[in-house]
Coordinates of C-alpha atoms and ligand atoms in Angstrom, one line a residue:
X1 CA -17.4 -7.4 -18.4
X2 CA -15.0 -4.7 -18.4
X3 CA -11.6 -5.5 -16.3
X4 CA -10.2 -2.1 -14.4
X5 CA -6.8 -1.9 -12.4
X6 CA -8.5 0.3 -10.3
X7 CA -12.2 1.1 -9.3
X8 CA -12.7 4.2 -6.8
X9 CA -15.9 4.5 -4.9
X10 CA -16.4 7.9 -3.8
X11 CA -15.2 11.3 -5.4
X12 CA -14.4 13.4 -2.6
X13 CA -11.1 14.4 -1.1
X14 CA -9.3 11.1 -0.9
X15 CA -10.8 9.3 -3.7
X16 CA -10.3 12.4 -6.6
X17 CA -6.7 12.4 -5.5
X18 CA -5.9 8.2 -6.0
X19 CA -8.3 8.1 -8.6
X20 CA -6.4 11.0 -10.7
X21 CA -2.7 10.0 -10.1
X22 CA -3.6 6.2 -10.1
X23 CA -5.0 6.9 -14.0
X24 CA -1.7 9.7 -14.4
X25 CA 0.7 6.7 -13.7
X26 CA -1.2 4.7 -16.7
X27 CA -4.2 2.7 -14.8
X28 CA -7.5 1.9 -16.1
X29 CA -9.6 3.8 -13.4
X30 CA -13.3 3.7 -13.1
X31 CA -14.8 6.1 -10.3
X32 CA -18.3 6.5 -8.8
X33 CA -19.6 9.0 -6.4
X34 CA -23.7 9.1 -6.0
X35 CA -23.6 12.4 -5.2
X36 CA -21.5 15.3 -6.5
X37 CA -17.3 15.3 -7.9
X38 CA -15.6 17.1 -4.9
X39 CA -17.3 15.5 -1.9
X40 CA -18.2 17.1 1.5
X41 CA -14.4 19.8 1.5
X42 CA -15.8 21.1 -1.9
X43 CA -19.4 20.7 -2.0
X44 CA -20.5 21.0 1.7
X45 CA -17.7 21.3 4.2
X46 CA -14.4 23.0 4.2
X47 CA -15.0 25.2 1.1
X48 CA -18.4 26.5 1.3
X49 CA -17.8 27.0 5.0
X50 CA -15.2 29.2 4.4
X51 CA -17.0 31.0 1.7
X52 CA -19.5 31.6 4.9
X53 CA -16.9 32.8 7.3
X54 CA -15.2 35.8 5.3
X55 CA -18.8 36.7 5.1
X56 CA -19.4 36.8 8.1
X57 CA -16.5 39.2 9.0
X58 CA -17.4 41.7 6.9
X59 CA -19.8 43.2 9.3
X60 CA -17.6 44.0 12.5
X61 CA -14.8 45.2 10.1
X62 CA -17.8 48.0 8.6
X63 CA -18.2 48.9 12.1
X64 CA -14.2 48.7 13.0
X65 CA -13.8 51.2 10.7
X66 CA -15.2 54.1 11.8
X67 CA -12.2 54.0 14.5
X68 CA -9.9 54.6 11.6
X69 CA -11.8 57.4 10.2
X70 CA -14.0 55.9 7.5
X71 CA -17.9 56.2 7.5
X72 CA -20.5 54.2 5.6
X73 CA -23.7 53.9 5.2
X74 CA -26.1 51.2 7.0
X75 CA -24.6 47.7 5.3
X76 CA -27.3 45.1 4.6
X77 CA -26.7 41.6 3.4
X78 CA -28.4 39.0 1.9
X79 CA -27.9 35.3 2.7
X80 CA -29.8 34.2 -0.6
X81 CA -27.1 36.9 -2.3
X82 CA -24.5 35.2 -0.6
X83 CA -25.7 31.6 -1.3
X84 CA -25.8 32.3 -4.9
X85 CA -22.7 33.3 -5.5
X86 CA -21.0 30.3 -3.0
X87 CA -23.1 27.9 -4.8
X88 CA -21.4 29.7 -8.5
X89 CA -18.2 28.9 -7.3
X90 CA -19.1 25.2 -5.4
X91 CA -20.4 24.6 -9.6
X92 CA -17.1 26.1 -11.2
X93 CA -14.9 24.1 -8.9
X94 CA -17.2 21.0 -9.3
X95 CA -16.4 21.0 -13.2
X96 CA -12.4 22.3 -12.8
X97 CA -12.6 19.0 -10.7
X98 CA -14.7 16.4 -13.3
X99 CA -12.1 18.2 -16.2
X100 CA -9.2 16.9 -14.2
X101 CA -10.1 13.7 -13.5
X102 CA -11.3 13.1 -17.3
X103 CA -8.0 14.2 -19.3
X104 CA -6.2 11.7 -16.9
X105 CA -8.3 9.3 -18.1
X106 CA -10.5 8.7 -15.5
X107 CA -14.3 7.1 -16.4
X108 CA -16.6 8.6 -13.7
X109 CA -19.9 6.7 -12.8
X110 CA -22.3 9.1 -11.6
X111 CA -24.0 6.4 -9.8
X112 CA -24.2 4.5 -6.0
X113 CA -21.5 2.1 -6.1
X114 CA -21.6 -1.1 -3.7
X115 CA -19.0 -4.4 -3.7
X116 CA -19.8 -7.5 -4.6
X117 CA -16.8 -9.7 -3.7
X118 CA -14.1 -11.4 -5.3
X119 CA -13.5 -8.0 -7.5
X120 CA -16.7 -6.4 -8.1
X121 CA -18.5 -3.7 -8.0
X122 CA -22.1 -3.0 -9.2
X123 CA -23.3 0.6 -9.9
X124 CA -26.6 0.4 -8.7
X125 CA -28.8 2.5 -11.0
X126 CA -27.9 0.6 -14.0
X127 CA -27.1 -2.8 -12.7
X128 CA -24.0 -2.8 -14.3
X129 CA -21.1 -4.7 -12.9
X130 CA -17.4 -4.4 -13.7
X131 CA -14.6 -5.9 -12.7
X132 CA -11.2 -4.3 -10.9
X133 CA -8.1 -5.8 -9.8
X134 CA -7.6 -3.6 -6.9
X135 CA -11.0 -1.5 -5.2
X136 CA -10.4 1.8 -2.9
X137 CA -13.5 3.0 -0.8
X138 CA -13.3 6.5 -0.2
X139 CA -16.8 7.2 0.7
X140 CA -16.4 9.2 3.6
X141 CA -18.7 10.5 6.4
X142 CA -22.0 11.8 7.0
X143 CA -23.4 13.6 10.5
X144 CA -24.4 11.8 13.0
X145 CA -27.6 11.2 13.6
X146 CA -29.4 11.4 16.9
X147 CA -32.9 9.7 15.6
X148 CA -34.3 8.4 19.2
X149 CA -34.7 12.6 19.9
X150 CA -38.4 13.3 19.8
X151 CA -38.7 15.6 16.9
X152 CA -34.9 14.5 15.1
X153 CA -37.2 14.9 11.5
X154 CA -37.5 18.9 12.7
X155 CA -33.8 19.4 13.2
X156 CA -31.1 20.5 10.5
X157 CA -27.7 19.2 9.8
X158 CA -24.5 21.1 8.5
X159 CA -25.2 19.4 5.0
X160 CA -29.0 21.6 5.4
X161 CA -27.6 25.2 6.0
X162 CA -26.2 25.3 2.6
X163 CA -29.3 25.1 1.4
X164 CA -31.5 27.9 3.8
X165 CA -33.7 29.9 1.8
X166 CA -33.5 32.4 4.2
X167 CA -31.0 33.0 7.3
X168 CA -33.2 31.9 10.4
X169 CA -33.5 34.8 13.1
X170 CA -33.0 32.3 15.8
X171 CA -30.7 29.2 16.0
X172 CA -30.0 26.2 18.6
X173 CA -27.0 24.4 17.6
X174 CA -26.6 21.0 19.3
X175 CA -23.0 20.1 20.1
X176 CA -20.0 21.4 20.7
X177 CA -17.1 20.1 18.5
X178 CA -15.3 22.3 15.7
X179 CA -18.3 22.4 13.0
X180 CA -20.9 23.7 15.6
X181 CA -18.3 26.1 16.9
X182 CA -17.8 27.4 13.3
X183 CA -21.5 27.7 12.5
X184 CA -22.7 29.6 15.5
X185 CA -19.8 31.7 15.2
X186 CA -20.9 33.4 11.5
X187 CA -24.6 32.5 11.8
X188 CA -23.5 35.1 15.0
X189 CA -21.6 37.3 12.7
X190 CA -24.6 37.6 10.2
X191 CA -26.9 38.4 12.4
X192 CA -28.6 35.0 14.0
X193 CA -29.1 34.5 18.0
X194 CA -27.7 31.9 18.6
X195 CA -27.6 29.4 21.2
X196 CA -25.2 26.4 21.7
X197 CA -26.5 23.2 23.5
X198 CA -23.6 21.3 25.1
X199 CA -23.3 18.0 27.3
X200 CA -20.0 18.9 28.4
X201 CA -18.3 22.1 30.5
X202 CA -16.8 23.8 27.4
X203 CA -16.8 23.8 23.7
X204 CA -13.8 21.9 21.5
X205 CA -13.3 19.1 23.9
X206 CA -9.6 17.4 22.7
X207 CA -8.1 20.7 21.6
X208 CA -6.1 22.7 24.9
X209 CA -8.8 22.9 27.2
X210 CA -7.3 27.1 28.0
X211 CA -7.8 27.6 24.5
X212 CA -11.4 26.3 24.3
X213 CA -12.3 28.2 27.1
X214 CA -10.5 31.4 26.1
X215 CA -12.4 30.9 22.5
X216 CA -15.8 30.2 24.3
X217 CA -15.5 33.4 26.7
X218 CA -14.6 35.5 23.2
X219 CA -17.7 34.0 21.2
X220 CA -19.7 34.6 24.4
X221 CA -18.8 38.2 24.3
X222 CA -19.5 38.2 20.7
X223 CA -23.3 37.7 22.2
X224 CA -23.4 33.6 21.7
X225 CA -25.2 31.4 24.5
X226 CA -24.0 28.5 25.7
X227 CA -25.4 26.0 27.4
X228 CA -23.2 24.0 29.5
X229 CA -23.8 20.4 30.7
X230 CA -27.4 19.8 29.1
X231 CA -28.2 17.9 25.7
X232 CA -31.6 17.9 23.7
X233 CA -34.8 16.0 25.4
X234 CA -37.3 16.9 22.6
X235 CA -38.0 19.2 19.8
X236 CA -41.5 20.7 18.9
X237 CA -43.5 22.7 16.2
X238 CA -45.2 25.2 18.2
X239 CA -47.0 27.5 15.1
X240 CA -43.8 29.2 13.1
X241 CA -41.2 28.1 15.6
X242 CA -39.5 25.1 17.2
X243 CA -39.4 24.5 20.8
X244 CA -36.7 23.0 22.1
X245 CA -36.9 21.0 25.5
X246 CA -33.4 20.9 27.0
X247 CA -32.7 17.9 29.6
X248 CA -32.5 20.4 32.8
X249 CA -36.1 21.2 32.2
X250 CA -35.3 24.7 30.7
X251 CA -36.9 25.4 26.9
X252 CA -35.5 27.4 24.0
X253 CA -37.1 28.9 20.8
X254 CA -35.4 28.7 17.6
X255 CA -36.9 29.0 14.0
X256 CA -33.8 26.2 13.1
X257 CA -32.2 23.6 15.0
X258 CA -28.6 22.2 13.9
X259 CA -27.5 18.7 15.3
X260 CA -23.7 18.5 15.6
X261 CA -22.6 15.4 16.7
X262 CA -20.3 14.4 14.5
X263 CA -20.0 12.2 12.0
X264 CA -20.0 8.9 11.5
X265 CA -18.2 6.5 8.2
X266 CA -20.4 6.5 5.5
X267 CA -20.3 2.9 4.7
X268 CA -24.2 2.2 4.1
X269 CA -25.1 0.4 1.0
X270 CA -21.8 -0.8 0.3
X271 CA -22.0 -4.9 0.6
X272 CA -19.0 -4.3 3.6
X273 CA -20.3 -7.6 5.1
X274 CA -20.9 -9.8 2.3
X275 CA -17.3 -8.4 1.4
X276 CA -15.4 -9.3 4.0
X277 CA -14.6 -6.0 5.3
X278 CA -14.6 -5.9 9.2
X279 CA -15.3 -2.3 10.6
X280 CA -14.5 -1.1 14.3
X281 CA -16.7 0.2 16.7
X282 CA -17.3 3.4 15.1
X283 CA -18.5 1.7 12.1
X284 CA -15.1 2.7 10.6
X285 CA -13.0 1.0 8.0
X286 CA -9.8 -0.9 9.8
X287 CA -6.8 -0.5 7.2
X288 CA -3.5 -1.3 8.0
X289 CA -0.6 1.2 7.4
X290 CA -0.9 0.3 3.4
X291 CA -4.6 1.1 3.4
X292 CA -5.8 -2.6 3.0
X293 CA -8.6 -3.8 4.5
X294 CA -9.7 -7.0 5.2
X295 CA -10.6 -8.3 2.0
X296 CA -7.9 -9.4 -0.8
X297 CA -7.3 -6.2 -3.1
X298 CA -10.1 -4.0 -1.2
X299 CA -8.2 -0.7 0.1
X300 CA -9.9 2.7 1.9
X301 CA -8.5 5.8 2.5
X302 CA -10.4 9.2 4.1
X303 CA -12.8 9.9 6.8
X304 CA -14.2 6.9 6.2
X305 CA -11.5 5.2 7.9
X306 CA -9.8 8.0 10.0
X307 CA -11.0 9.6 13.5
X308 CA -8.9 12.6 12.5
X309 CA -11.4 13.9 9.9
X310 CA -9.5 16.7 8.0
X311 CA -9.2 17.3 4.0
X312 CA -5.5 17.2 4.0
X313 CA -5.6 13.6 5.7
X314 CA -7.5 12.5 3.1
X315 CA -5.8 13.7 0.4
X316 CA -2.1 12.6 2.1
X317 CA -3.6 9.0 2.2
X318 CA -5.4 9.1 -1.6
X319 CA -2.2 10.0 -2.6
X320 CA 0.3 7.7 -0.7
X321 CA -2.2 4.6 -1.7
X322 CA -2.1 5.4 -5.7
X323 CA 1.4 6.0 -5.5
X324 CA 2.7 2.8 -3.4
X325 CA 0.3 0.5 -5.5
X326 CA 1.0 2.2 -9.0
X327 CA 4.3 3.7 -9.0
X328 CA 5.6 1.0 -6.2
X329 CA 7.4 4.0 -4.4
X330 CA 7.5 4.4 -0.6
X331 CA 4.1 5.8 0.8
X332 CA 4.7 9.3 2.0
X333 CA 5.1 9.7 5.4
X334 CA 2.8 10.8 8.3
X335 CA 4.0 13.9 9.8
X336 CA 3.4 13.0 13.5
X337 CA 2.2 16.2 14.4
X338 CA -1.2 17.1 12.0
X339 CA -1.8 21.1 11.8
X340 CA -5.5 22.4 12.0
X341 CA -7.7 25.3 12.5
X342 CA -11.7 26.3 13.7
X343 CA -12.5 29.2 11.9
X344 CA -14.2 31.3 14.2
X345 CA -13.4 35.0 14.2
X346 CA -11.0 35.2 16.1
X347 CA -9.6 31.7 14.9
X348 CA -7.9 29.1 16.6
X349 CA -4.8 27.2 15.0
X350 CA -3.4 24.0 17.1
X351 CA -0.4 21.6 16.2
X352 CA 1.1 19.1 18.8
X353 CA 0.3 18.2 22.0
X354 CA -2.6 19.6 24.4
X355 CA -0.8 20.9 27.7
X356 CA -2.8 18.4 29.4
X357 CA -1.4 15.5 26.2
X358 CA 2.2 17.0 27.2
X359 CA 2.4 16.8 30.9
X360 CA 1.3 12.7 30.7
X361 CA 3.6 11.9 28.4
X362 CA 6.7 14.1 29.2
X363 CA 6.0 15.5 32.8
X364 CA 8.9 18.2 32.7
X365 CA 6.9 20.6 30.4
X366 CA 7.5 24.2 30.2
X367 CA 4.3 26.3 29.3
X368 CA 4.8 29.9 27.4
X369 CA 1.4 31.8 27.2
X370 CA 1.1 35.1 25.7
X371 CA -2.1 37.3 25.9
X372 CA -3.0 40.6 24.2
X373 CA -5.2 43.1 22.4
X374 CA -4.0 43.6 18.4
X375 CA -3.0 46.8 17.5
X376 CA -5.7 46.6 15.0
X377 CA -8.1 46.9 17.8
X378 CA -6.2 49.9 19.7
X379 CA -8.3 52.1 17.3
X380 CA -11.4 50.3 16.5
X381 CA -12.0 49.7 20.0
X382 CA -12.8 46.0 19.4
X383 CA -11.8 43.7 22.9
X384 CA -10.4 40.8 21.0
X385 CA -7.6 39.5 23.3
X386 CA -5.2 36.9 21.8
X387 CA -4.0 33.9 23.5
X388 CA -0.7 31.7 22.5
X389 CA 0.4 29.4 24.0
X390 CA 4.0 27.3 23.5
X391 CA 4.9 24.3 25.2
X392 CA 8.1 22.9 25.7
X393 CA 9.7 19.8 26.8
X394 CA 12.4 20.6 29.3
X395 CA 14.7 18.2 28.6
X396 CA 15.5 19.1 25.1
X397 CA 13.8 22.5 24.8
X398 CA 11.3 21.0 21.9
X399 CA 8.4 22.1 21.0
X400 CA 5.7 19.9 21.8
X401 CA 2.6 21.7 20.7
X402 CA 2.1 25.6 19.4
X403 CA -2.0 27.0 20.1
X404 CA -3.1 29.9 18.7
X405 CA -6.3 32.2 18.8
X406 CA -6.4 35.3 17.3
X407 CA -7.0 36.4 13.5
X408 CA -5.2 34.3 10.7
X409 CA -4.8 31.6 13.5
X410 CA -5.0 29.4 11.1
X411 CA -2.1 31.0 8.8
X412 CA 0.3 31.0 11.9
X413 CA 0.0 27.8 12.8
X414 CA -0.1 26.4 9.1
X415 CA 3.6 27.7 9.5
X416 CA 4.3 26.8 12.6
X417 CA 4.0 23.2 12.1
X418 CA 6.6 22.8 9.7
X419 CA 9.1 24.1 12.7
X420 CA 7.8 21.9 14.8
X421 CA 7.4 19.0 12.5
X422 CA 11.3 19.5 12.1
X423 CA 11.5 19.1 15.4
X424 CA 12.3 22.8 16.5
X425 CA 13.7 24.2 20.1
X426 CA 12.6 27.0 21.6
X427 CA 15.6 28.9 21.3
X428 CA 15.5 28.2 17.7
X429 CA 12.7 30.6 18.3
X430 CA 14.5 32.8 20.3
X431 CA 16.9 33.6 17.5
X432 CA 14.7 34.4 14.6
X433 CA 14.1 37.8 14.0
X434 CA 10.9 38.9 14.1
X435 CA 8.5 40.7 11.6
X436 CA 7.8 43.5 13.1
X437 CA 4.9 44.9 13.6
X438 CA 2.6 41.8 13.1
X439 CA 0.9 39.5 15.5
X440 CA 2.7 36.6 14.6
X441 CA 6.0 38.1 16.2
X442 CA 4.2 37.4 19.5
X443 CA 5.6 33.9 19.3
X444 CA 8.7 34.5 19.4
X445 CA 9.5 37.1 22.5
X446 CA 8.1 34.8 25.2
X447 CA 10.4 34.8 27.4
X448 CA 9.5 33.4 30.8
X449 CA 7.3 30.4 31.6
X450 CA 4.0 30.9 32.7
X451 CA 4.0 27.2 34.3
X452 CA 6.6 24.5 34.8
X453 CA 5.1 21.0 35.2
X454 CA 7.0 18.2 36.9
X455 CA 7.1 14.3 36.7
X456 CA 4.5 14.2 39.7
X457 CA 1.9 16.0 38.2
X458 CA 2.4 13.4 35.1
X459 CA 1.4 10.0 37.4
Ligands
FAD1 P1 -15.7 12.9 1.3 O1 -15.1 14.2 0.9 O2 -16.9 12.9 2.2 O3 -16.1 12.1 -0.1 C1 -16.8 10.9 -0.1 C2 -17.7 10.8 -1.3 O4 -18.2 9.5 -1.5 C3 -19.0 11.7 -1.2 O5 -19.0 12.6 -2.3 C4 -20.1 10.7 -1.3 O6 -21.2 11.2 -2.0 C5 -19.5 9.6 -2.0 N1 -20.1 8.3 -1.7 C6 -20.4 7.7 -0.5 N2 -20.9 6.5 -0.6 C7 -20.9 6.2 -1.9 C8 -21.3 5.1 -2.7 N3 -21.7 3.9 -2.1 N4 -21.2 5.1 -4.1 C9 -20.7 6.3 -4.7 N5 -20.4 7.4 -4.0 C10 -20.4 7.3 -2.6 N6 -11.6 19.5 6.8 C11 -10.5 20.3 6.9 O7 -9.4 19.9 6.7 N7 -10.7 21.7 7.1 C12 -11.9 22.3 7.3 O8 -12.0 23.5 7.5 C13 -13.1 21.4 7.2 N8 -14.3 21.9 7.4 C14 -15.4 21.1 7.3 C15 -16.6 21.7 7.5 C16 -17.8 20.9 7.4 C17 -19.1 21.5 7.6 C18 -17.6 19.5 7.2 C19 -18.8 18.6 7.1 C20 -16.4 18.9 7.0 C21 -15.2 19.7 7.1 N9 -14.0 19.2 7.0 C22 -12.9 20.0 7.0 C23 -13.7 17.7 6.8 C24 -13.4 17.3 5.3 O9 -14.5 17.9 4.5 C25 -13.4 15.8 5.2 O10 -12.4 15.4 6.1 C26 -13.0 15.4 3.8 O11 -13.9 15.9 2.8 C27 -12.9 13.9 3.7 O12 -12.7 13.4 2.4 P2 -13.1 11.9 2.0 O13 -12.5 11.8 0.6 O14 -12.7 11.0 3.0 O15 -14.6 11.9 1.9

C-alpha cells in the first residue's frame, strides 16, 4: 500500500491550495475530489456567479446610454449564449487548475474519498486504499436542504441554475441570505420576475441591518417582490407551472423555484464517525486554531469547518495548514476584520462591525452616513442612490466597520479593509486627498455624525 505525507480530500478552494504548496514544499500528496478540480468558487459559486452578474448589467447600461447620446438597436440575449461561453471558461480554468496541481507533483484521484482510521483513506470507486501520515478534509458545503416541504423534488438549488436550458420567465426564490439576494438580482436584470420568499423582515440578516434595507428598497425598485415574514408551505405542478403555497395562505406562480437556505458541511460519506471526528451542531468539522480535528493526524480546513463561508477563508486556511505542517513556519494570521461583498447591481461591500455589533461592544460609537445619486446617473436618469456608512469608536477615533452600496462596492471596500485592518482613525481619513471625481471620494469628506450612540444604549 502506497504511504503519502499527505492525502487531501476535496479539490476546491481550500484543499487545491494545501494540496499544491504541501507537494511545492516536497510532500507526497495524493488528492481526491468526486466531483470537478476547482470546487463550488470555480465550478458553481463565486466564479460563474460573477460571469452571470456582468451579464446581467449589460442591459440597463444599453438603456443608460441613450442619456449620453448613444442609440442602439433593440439588444436581445441569450442565456443558452451566455451559458456556453461561462461554461468555456469554468472548462479552461478547470484544466489551468489540474496543470497546477500536477507539475507540483500532485496525484489527483478523481474519485469519492472516505476515512478509514488509523491513516486511511479508501477511494471508493476502485476500492483502493492508501495510506497517509497526515489527512486534510476539505470537502466543503452543499445547500441546504428543506426535504419535509411538500413538493422539495420540484424546487431548484444554486448548483441547478447553471445548468437552465432556458432562463425561466418566472422565478420564486426561497430565502433571503447573500446567494438568493445575488440570484434574484440578475435573474432581474435578465429579464426574470422575480419574487423573493422570506421568513424574516428584510433580506441579508447579519450584514448592517440600514444597508439591507437600503439594498432591498433599491432591488425593489429594480421591480423585485419580496415577501416579508412568510416561508414555503407546499409546491405544486399545476400543467407547465409550479404553484407555490406560501404559509400566510397567499399562492405564487413560478415556472422555477430556488431554495436558499444555506448550506450545510458536506461531510456525508466520509467514515467521520468511525474516525473519530466529532462535528458541532451544524454538522461542521470542530478544528482547533492548527486545523486538527479530533482524530490523531486528521486536519480540515474550508467551508466545511467555517460559518464564515467565503473563498478567501478557505484558501487563507489551505494555505496556513500546508505551510505550518510542511514548512514548520508560523500559520498566517487571521485578519480580525474579514472583507466581503453581495454582488447585486448596485453592490454592497461590508468590513467590520454592524452598527448594531458596534454599539454592544463599544457603546460610544460615532456613525457617518453618506447618501447620493452618481454622477453617472445625473445623465442617464437612473435613481440609484448610494449609501456609506462609517463607524467610529469615540474613544480612539477607529474605525470599526466601513458599509458600502453603490457600484464597484465590492472594489471600495476590498481597499478599505486594509485601512481598517491596520487599525485606521478617522482623521487618517480626513487627511487623504481625494480622487476626484469618483464615488469612492465620498468616504472621505464626511464630516459630521449622523448619530452618536452612548454607553446606555449598549446595556
Ligand atoms: P469547496 O470549494 O466546496 O470544495 C469542496 C470539494 O470537495 C468539492 O469539489 C466536492 O466535490 C469535493 N468533495 C466533497 N466530498 C468529497 C469526498 N468525500 N471525496 C472527494 N471529494 C469530495 N465566496 C466568496 O468568497 N465570494 C463569492 O462571491 C462567493 N459566491 C458564491 C456563490 C455561490 C452560488 C456559492 C454556492 C458559493 C459562493 N461563495 C463565495 C462561497 C465559496 O464558493 C466557498 O466558500 C468556497 O468554495 C469554499 O471552498 P472549500 O475548499 O471549503 O470547499
Amino acid at each position: 500500500m502506497t504511504t503519502y505525507d499527505l492525502a487531501v480530500i476535496g479539490a476546491g478552494s481550500g484543499g487545491v491550495r494545501a494540496a499544491r504548496i504541501a507537494a511545492s514544499l516536497g510532500a507526497k500528496v495524493v488528492l481526491a475530489e468526486e466531483s470537478r478540480i476547482g470546487g463550488t468558487c470555480v465550478i458553481r459559486g463565486c466564479v460563474p456567479k460573477k460571469l452571470l452578474v456582468y451579464a446581467s448589467r449589460f442591459g440597463v447600461d444599453f438603456q443608460d446610454s441613450s442619456g449620453f447620446g448613444w442609440s442602439h438597436e433593440a439588444a436581445t440575449f441569450s442565456w443558452q449564449r451566455l451559458l456556453m461561453s461561462i461554461n468555456a471558461e469554468l472548462a479552461r480554468l478547470e484544466t489551468v487548475y489540474t496543470q497546477n496541481l500536477l507539475s507540483a507533483g500532485v496525484r489527483i484521484v478523481p474519485f469519492h474519498a472516505e476515512l478509514l482510521g488509523a491513516g486511511g483513506v479508501k477511494f471508493r470507486a476502485t476500492g483502493e486504499t492508501i495510506r497517509a501520515r497526515h489527512i486534510l478534509i476539505a470537502t466543503g458545503a452543499r445547500p441546504a436542504t428543506y426535504e419535509q416541504l411538500p413538493g422539495w423534488d420540484l424546487c431548484d438549488t444554486s448548483d441547478d441554475i447553471f445548468g437552465w436550458e432556458s432562463q425561466p420567465k418566472r422565478v420564486l426564490i426561497h430565502g433571503a441570505g447573500y446567494i438568493s439576494v445575488e440570484f434574484a438580482c440578475l435573474l432581474a436584470r435578465l429579464g426574470s420576475e422575480v419574487t423573493v420568499v422570506c421568513r424574516g423582515s428584510h433580506i441579508l440578516r447579519g450584514f448592517d441591518t440600514e444597508l439591507s434595507q437600503h439594498l432591498q428598497s433599491e432591488l425593489q425598485a429594480a421591480g423585485i417582490t419580496f415577501l416579508l415574514h412568510q416561508t414555503l408551505g407546499a409546491v405544486r405542478q399545476e400543467s407547465a407551472s409550479l404553484k407555490v403555497e406560501l404559509s400566510g395562505g397567499a399562492s405564487v406562480c413560478a415556472d422555477a423555484v430556488v431554495s436558499a437556505l444555506g448550506r450545510r458541511p458536506n461531510v456525508q460519506g466520509l467514515g467521520l464517525q468511525a474516525a473519530g471526528i466529532n462535528t458541532d451542531a451544524r454538522g461542521a468539522i470542530v478544528v482547533d486554531k492548527q486545523f486538527r480535528t479530533s482524530a490523531p493526524d486528521v486536519f480540515a480546513v474550508g467551508d466545511v469547518t467555517n460559518p464564515l463561508q467565503l473563498t478567501p477563508v478557505a484558501i487563507r486556511d489551505g494555505q496556513s495548514f500546508a505551510q505550518t505542517l510542511f514548512a514548520k513556519g508560523p500559520a498566517l494570521s487571521r485578519t480580525t476584520a474579514i472583507p466581503t461583498a453581495v454582488f447585486t447591481t448596485p453592490e454592497l461591500g461590508t468590513v467590520g462591525l454592524t452598527e448594531e455589533d458596534a454599539v454592544s461592544h463599544y457603546g460610544e460609537v460615532d456613525v457617518y452616513i453618506c447618501k447620493f445619486r452618481p454622477m453617472k446617473g445625473v445623465l442617464s436618469g437612473a435613481s440609484v442612490q448610494c449609501l456609506f456608512k462609517l463607524i467610529i469608536n469615540r474613544a480612539d477615533d477607529r474605525i470599526l466597520g466601513a458599509h458600502v452600496i453603490g457600484p464597484e462596492a465590492g472594489e471600495i471596500i476590498q481597499l478599505l479593509s486594509v485601512s481598517l485592518n491596520m487599525g485606521a482613525r478617522k482623521s487618517d481619513l480626513d487627511v487623504t486627498l481625494p480622487v476626484h471625481p469618483t464615488l469612492a471620494e465620498e468616504i472621505l469628506t464626511m464630516r459630521t455624525p449622523v448619530r452618536r450612540h452612548s454607553r446606555s444604549e449598549a446595556a
